[in-house]
Short mmCIF file of C-alpha atoms (C1' of nucleotides) in Angstrom, two decimals:
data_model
loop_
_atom_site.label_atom_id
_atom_site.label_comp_id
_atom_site.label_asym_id
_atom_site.label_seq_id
_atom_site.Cartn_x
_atom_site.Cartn_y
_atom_site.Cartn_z
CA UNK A 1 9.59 -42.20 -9.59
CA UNK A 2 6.93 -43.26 -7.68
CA UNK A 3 4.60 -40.83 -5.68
CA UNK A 4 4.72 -37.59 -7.60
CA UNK A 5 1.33 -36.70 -8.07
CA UNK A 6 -0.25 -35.88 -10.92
CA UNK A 7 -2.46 -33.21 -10.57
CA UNK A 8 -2.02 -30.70 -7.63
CA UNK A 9 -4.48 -28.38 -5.60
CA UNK A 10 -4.53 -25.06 -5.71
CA UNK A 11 -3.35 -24.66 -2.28
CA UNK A 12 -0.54 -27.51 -3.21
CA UNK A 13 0.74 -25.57 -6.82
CA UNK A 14 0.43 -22.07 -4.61
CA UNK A 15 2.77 -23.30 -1.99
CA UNK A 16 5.19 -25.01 -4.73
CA UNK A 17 5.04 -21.98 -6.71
CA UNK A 18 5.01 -19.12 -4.16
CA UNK A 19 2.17 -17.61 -5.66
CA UNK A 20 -0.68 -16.86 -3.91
CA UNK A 21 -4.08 -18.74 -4.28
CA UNK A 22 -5.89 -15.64 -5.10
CA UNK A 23 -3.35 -15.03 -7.86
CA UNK A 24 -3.53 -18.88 -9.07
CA UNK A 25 -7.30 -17.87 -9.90
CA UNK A 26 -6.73 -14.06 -11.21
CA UNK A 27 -3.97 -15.63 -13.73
CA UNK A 28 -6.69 -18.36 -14.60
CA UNK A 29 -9.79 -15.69 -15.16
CA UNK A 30 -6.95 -13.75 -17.41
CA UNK A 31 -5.96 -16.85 -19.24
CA UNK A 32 -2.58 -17.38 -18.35
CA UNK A 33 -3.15 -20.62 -16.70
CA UNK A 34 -5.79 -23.74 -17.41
CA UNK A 35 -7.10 -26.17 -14.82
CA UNK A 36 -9.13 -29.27 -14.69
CA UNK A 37 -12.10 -29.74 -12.16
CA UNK A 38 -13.03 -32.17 -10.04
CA UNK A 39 -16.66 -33.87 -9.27
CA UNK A 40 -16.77 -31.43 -7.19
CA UNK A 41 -15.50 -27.96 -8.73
CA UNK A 42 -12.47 -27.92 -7.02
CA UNK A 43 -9.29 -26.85 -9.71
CA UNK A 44 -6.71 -28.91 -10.26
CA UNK A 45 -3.38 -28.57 -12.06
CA UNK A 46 -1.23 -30.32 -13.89
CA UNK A 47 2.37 -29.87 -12.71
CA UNK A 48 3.55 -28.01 -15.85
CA UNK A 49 1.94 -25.50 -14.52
CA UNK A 50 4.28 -24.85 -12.24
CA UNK A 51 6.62 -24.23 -15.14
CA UNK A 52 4.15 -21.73 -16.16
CA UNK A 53 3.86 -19.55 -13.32
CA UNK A 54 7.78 -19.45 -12.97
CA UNK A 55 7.83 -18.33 -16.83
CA UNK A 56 5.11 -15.54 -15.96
CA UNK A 57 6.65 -14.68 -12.00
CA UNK A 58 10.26 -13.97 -14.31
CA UNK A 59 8.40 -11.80 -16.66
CA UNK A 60 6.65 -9.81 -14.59
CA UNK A 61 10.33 -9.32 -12.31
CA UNK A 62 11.41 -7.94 -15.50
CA UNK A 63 8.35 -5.42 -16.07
CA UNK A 64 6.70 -7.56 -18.62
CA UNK A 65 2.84 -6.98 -18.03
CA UNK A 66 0.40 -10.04 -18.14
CA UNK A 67 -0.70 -9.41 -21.40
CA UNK A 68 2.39 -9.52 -22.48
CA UNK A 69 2.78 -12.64 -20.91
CA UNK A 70 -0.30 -13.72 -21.94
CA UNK A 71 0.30 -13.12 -25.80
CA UNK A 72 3.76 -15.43 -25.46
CA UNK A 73 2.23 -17.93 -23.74
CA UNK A 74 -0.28 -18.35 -26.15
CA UNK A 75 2.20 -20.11 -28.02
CA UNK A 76 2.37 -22.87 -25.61
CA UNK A 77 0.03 -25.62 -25.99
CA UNK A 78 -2.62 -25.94 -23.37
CA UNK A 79 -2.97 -29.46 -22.94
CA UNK A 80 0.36 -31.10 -23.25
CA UNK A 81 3.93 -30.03 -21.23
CA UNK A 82 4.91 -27.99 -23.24
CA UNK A 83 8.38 -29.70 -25.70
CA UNK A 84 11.62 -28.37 -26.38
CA UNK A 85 10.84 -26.63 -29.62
CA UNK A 86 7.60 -24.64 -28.36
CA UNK A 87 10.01 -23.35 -25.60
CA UNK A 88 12.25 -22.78 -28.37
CA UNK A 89 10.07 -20.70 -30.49
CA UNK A 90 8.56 -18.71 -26.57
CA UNK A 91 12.49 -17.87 -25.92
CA UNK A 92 13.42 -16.42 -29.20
CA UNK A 93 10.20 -13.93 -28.76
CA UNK A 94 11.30 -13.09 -25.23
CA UNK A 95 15.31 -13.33 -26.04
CA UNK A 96 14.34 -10.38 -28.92
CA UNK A 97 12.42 -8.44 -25.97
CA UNK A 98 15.04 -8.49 -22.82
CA UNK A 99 17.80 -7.88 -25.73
CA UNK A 100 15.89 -4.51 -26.23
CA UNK A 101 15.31 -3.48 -22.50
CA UNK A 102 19.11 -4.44 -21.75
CA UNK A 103 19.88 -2.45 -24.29
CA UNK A 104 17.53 1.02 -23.39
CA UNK A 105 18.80 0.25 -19.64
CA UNK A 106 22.21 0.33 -20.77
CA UNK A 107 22.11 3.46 -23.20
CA UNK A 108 20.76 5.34 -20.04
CA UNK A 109 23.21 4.31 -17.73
CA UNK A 110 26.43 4.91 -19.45
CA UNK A 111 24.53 8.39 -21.00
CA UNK A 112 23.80 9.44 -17.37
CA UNK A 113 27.56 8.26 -16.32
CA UNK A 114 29.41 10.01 -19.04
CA UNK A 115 27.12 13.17 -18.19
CA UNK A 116 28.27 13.02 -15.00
CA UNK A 117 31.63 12.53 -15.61
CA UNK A 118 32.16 14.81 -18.35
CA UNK A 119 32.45 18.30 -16.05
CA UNK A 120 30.09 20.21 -17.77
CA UNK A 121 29.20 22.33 -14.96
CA UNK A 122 26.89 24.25 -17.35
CA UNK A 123 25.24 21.19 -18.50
CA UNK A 124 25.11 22.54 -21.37
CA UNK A 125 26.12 19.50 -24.23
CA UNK A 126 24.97 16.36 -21.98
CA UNK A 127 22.61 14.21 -21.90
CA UNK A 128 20.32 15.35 -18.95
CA UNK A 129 20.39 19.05 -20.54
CA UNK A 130 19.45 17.69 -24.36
CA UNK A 131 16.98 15.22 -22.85
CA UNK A 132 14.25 17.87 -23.10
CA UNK A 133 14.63 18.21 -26.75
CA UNK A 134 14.91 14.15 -27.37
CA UNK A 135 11.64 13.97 -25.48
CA UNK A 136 10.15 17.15 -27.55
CA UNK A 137 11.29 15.77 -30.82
CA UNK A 138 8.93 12.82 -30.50
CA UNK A 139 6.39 15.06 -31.35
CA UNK A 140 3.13 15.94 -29.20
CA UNK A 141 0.64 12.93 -29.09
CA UNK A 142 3.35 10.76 -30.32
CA UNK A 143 4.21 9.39 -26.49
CA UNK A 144 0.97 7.76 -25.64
CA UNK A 145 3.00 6.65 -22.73
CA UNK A 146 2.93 2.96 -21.71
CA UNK A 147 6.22 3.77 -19.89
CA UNK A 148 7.21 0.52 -19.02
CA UNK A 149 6.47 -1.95 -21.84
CA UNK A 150 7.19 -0.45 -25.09
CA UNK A 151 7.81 -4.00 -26.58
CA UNK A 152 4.53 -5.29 -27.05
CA UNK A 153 3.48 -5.68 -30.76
CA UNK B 1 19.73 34.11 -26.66
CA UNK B 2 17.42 36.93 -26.50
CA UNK B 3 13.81 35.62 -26.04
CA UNK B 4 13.51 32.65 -23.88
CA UNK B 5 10.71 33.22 -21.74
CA UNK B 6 11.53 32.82 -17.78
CA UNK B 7 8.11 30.58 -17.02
CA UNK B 8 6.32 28.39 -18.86
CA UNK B 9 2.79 28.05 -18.96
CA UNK B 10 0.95 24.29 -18.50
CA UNK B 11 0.18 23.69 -21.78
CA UNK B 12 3.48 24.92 -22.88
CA UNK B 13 5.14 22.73 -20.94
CA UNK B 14 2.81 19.82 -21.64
CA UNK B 15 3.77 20.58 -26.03
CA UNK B 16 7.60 20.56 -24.95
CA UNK B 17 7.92 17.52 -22.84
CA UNK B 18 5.35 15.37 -24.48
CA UNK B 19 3.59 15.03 -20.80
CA UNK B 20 0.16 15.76 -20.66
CA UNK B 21 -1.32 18.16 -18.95
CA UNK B 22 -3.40 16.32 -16.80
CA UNK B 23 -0.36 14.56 -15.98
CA UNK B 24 1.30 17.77 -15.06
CA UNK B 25 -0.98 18.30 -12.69
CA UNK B 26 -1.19 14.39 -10.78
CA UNK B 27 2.80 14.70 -10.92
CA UNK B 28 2.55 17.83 -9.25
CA UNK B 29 -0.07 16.65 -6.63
CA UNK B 30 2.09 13.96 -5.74
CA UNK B 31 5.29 15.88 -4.85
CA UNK B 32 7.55 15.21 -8.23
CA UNK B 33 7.15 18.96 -9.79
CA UNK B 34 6.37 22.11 -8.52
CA UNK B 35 5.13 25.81 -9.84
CA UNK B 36 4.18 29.13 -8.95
CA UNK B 37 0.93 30.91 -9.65
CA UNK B 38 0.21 34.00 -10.70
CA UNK B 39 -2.03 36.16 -8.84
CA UNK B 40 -4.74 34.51 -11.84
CA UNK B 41 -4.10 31.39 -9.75
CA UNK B 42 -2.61 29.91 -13.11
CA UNK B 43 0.73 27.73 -13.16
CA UNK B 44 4.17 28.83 -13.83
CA UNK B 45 6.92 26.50 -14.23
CA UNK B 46 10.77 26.93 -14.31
CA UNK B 47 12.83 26.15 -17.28
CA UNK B 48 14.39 23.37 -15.21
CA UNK B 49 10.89 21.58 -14.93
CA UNK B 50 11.38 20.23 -18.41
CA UNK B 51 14.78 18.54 -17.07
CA UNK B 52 13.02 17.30 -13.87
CA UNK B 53 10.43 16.19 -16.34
CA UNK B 54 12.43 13.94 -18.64
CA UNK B 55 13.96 12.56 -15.20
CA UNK B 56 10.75 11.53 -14.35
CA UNK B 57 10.09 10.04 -17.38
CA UNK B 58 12.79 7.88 -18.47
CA UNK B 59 12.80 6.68 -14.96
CA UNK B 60 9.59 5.39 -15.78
CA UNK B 61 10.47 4.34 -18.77
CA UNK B 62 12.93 1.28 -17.18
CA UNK B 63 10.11 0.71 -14.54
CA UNK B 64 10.72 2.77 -11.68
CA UNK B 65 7.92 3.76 -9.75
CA UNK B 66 7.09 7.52 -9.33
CA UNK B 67 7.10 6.72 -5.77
CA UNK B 68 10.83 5.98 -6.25
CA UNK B 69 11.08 8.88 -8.26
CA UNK B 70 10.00 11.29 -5.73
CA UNK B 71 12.58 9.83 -3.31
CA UNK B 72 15.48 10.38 -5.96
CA UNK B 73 13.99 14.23 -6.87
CA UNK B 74 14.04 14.97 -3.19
CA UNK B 75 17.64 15.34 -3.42
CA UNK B 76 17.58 18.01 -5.33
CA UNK B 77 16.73 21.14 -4.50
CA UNK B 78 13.43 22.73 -5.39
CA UNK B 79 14.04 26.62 -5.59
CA UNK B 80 17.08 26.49 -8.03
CA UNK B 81 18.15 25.21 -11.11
CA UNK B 82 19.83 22.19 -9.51
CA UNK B 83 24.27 22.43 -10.10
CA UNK B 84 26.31 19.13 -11.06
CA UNK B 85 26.93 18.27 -7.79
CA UNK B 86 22.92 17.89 -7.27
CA UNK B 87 22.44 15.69 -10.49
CA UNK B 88 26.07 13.57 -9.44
CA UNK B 89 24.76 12.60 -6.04
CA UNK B 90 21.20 11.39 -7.86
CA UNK B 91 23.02 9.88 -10.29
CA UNK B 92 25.14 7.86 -8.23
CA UNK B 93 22.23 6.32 -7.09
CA UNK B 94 20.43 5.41 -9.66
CA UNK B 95 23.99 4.41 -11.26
CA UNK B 96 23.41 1.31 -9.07
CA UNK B 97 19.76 0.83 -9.17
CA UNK B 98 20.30 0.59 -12.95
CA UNK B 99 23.20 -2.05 -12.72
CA UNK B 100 21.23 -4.08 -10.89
CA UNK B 101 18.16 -4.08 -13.22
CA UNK B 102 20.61 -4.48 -16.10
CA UNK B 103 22.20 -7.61 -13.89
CA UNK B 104 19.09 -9.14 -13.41
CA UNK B 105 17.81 -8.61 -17.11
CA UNK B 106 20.93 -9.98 -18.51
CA UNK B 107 20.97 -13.06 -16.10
CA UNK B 108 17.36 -13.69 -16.86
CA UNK B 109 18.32 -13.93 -20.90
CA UNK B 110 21.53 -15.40 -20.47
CA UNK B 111 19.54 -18.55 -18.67
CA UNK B 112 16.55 -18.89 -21.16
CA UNK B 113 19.57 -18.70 -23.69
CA UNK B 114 21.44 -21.31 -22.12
CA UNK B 115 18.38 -23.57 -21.77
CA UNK B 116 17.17 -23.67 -25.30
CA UNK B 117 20.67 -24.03 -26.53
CA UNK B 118 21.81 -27.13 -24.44
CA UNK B 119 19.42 -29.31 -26.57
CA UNK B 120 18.07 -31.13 -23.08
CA UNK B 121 14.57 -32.52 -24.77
CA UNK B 122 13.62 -33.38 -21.49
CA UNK B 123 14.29 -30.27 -19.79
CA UNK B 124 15.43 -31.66 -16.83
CA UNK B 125 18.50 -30.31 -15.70
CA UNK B 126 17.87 -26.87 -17.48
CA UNK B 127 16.83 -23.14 -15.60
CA UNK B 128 13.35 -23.55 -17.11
CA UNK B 129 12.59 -27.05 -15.39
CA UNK B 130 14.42 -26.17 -12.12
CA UNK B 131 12.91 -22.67 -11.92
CA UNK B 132 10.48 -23.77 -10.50
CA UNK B 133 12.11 -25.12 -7.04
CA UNK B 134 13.77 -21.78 -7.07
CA UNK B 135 10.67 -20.26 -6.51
CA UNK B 136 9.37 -22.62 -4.35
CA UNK B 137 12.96 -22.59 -1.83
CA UNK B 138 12.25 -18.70 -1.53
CA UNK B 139 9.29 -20.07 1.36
CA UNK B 140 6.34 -19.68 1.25
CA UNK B 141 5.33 -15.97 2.34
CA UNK B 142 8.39 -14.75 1.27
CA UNK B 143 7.55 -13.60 -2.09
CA UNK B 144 5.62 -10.33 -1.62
CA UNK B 145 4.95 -9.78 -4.94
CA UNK B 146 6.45 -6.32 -6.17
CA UNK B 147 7.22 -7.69 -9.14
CA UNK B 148 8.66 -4.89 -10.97
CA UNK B 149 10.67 -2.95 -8.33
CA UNK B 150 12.93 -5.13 -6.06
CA UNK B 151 15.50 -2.05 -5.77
CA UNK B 152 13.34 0.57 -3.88
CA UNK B 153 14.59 0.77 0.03
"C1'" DC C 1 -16.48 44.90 -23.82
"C1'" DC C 2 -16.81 40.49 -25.51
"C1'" DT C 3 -15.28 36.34 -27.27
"C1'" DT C 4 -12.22 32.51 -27.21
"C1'" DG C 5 -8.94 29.50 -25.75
"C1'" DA C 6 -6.12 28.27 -22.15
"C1'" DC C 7 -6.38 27.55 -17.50
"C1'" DC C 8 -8.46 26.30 -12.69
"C1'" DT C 9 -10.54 22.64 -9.20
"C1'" DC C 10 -12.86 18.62 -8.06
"C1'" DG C 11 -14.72 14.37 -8.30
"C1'" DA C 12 -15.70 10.37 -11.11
"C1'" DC C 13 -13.80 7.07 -13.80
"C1'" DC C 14 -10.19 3.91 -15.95
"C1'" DT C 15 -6.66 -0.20 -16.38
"C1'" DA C 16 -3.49 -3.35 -14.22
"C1'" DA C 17 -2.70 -6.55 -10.93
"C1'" DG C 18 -4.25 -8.18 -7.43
"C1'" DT C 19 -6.29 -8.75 -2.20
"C1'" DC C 20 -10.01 -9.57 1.10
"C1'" DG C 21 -14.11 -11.29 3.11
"C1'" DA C 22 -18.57 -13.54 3.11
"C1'" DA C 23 -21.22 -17.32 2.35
"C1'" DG C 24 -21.53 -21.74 0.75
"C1'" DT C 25 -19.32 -26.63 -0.78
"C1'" DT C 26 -15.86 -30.48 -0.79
"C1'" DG C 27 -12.80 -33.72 0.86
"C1'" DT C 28 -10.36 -35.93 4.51
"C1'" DT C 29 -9.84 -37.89 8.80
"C1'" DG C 30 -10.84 -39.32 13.52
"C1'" DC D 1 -21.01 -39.13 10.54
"C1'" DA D 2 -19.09 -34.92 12.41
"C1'" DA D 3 -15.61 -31.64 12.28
"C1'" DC D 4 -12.60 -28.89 9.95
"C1'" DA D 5 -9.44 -27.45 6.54
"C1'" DA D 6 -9.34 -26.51 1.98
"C1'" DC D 7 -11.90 -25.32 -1.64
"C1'" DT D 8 -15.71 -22.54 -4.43
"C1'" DT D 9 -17.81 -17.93 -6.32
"C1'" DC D 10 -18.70 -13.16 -6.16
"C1'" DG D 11 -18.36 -8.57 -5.32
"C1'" DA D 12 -16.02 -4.89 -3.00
"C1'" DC D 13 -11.70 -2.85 -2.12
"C1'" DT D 14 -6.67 -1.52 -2.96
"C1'" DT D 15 -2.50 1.00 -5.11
"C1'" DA D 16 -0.32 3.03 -9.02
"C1'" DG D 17 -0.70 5.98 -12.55
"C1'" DG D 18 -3.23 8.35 -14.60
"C1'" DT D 19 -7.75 10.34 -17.88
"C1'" DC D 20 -12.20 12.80 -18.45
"C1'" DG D 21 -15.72 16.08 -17.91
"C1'" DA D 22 -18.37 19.73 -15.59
"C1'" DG D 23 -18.52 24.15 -14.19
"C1'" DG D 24 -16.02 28.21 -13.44
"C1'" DT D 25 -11.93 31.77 -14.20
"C1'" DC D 26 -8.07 34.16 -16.69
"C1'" DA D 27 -5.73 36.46 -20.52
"C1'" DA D 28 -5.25 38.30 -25.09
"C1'" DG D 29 -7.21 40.08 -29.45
"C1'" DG D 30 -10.55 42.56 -32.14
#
DNA sequence: CCTTGACCTCGACCTAAGTCGAAGTTGTTG
DNA sequence: CAACAACTTCGACTTAGGTCGAGGTCAAGG
């Protein structure tokens, strides 16, 4: 271990990390990432943050919005790679989260399969029919709709 | 079954699905629903709207784009109360979009799972530490950053 | 007939998650 | 030291998915 560099560029951790430069500084204004300056002004990273932006790229593949994101990684501790047990505690957060949307995704696959499968040309007991009254039932003004992140407390 | 009116107004529409009105309307501009007018110029939707409806929305719901949407919807036909045959070939398609986002979400868990379970303090041979070269071996450029919706050809 | 509420269009505005370009500065290298 | 790539900020722009309000029309009841 000899020439691994301490602290990258921004141009160096958006290469490593596949995300763009313009991103590296949009997920800094929001808070999801911290840099040091140089002299000069110029950002640069430490390499954990690399770890970072893989944690928030997986997130977001999995509909998680940066707030989200942003909450969790609050967790972390900003100047220190982060250790095993402050992973720990992020994981169990996000383990209770992807449980839930494997779960919804599930429910609606097998409901839509067994619908299919189950011949009623009338549609009249399956899922797709009933759906309108599922939806209804929620009441008006209950579904404030943030369709795709209903797991943020 | 006596009094089930034939068309439904906007609004009553809007109390049954839980969509909002003004939402109505955008989903209509952009190609997902569609009404008649009376000669008052004032919409009139099917019965089967509130179906097509629900569709939309629990598509949303596991972070499909309306755009994608749309695409699935124009399958179906637009004049008539759409038969099994209509929802089985829509189905069938997003039978597989929906494995693959359940794939992915499982895989994603099953790793942070793994990670924080294997008790490696150092986190160097686990998915969180190597995640990163993952990333990095998709080339630069590569990533194009739709974060949410990898299935939509 | 007149009121009232539901409806119409249209354009402005909003959040999220960024991108793009201009104009100026830094850092590296011949 | 000059050149040039990489960096800086800032504001304008983008797409998706809508919301809001103004100003006008339609439909039903008294």
């Amino acid at each position: 271990m000899s020439k691994l560099p301490e602290m990258l560029t921004i141009g160096q951790v958006a290469e490593r990390s596949g995300v763009p430069h313009t991103a590296l500084r949009f997920y800094e204004e929001r808070g999801l990432i911290a840099s040091e300056r140089t002299a000069g002004n110029q950002r640069r990273y430490p390499r954990s943050v690399l770890r970072r932006l893989a944690f928030i790229r997986t997130a977001q593949r999995v509909g998680l919005s940066l707030e989200d994101v942003h909450d969790a990684l609050a967790t972390l501790p900003d100047n220190r790679t982060p250790t095993k047990s402050d992973w720990s505690r992020l994981s169990t957060t996000w383990h209770a989260e992807l449980d839930a949307r494997i779960d919804a995704l599930i429910r609606l696959r097998d409901r839509l399969t067994s619908c299919i499968g189950c011949g009623c040309l009338s549609l009249r007991s399956c899922f797709l029919h009933n759906f309108e009254d599922e939806q209804a039932s929620d009441g008006p003004g209950a579904p404030k709709l943030k369709p795709a992140s209903e797991g943020g407390t």
